[in-house]
Amino acid sequence: DQQVKQNSPSLSVQEGRISILNCDYTNSMFDYFLWYKKYPAEGPTFLISISSIKDKNEDGRFTVFLNKSAKHLSLHIVPSQPGDSAVYFCAASGRGTNAGKSTFGDGTTLTVKP
Amino acid sequence: DAGVIQSPRHEVTEMGQEVTLRCKPISGHDYLFWYRQTMMRGLELLIYFNNNVPIDDSGMPEDRFSAKMPNASFSTLKIQPSEPRDSAVYFCASSARQGFTDTQYFGPGTRLTVL
């Protein structure tokens, strides 16, 4: 049972346009959500996060939206740049017995074309 | 801080050999995670520790895998005996959970190839 799903394995956009990466989760105990970016031959690095008490968090070109009723979050990158080309992982964590542990999606490979 | 340090960066071994991967977490972090990334299974959590104590090892694929954290600044992941299907990139990550903060900091990974 995959609790965090990124249904699009890949996404290709033109430089300057918006990139929208989607993530769905099933566990209602999740209360904190993160996006990580991963370049080849490197470990994932933290990009942006949101807690369940908010529905939007913005950091420069990156905005994460959370729809708790739909158990869905999305990452918007505006404008997209070639350097944004990477694998993006969605992750979720919650309180309770697994506090501190994040569950990751399978990742979406974003390609931004010049 | 140097970040999470993993060694070796690359490991090539033959089937049946013992493999030991090493990790030094960020100082002050009380959580340590071992992940494995493959094309087929994505990024999967193998085991994680809190204050050097294993909390959840349900992701460890089988008894050939073992992990230890003898102190707050060092952890090992051992595979004995290794098999070709263990070939993957293994990541170590650490975090310090404070309130809602749950950001994990990943090391560069160890690329393991078992021939």
mmCIF file of C-alpha atoms in Angstrom, chain A residues 31-32 34 36 38 41-44 46 51-53 89 93-95 97-102 104-106, chain B residues 9 31 33 35 37 41-43 45 48 55-56 58 91 95 97 99-104 106-109:
data_model
loop_
_atom_site.group_PDB
_atom_site.id
_atom_site.type_symbol
_atom_site.label_atom_id
_atom_site.label_comp_id
_atom_site.label_asym_id
_atom_site.label_seq_id
_atom_site.Cartn_x
_atom_site.Cartn_y
_atom_site.Cartn_z
ATOM 1 C CA ASP A 31 0.421 16.509 9.001
ATOM 2 C CA TYR A 32 3.620 17.711 7.389
ATOM 3 C CA LEU A 34 7.866 18.216 2.012
ATOM 4 C CA TYR A 36 12.843 17.363 -2.228
ATOM 5 C CA LYS A 38 17.455 15.397 -6.564
ATOM 6 C CA ALA A 41 24.768 11.456 -8.470
ATOM 7 C CA GLU A 42 23.632 13.546 -5.492
ATOM 8 C CA GLY A 43 21.375 12.959 -2.514
ATOM 9 C CA PRO A 44 17.931 14.577 -2.373
ATOM 10 C CA PHE A 46 15.055 19.829 0.803
ATOM 11 C CA SER A 51 2.186 21.882 7.515
ATOM 12 C CA SER A 52 -1.411 20.770 7.550
ATOM 13 C CA ILE A 53 -2.531 23.971 9.244
ATOM 14 C CA PHE A 89 10.143 13.736 -4.483
ATOM 15 C CA SER A 93 5.175 12.672 7.851
ATOM 16 C CA GLY A 94 2.901 12.574 10.851
ATOM 17 C CA ARG A 95 2.739 12.271 14.585
ATOM 18 C CA THR A 97 4.182 5.894 16.371
ATOM 19 C CA ASN A 98 6.183 6.899 13.326
ATOM 20 C CA ALA A 99 7.015 10.433 14.371
ATOM 21 C CA GLY A 100 10.125 11.646 12.614
ATOM 22 C CA LYS A 101 9.736 9.271 9.687
ATOM 23 C CA SER A 102 8.829 10.541 6.234
ATOM 24 C CA PHE A 104 8.376 9.305 0.043
ATOM 25 C CA GLY A 105 6.691 9.101 -3.321
ATOM 26 C CA ASP A 106 8.468 7.532 -6.284
ATOM 27 C CA ARG B 9 30.928 6.683 -2.612
ATOM 28 C CA TYR B 31 17.234 10.817 13.725
ATOM 29 C CA PHE B 33 17.675 7.031 8.156
ATOM 30 C CA TYR B 35 17.298 4.483 2.207
ATOM 31 C CA GLN B 37 17.035 3.844 -4.397
ATOM 32 C CA ARG B 41 11.224 0.581 -6.328
ATOM 33 C CA GLY B 42 12.117 4.257 -6.133
ATOM 34 C CA LEU B 43 13.329 5.606 -2.784
ATOM 35 C CA LEU B 45 13.205 3.465 3.680
ATOM 36 C CA TYR B 48 15.649 4.499 10.971
ATOM 37 C CA ILE B 55 12.756 2.452 15.692
ATOM 38 C CA ASP B 56 11.487 0.817 12.527
ATOM 39 C CA SER B 58 10.351 -3.079 8.605
ATOM 40 C CA PHE B 91 21.430 6.987 1.030
ATOM 41 C CA SER B 95 17.154 15.076 10.887
ATOM 42 C CA ARG B 97 12.522 16.836 14.544
ATOM 43 C CA GLY B 99 7.652 20.643 16.265
ATOM 44 C CA PHE B 100 6.547 20.489 12.654
ATOM 45 C CA THR B 101 10.069 20.570 11.306
ATOM 46 C CA ASP B 102 10.873 17.253 9.684
ATOM 47 C CA THR B 103 13.468 18.057 7.079
ATOM 48 C CA GLN B 104 15.901 15.303 6.327
ATOM 49 C CA PHE B 106 20.758 13.414 2.785
ATOM 50 C CA GLY B 107 24.278 12.280 2.151
ATOM 51 C CA PRO B 108 25.614 11.904 -1.397
ATOM 52 C CA GLY B 109 24.880 8.195 -1.431
#
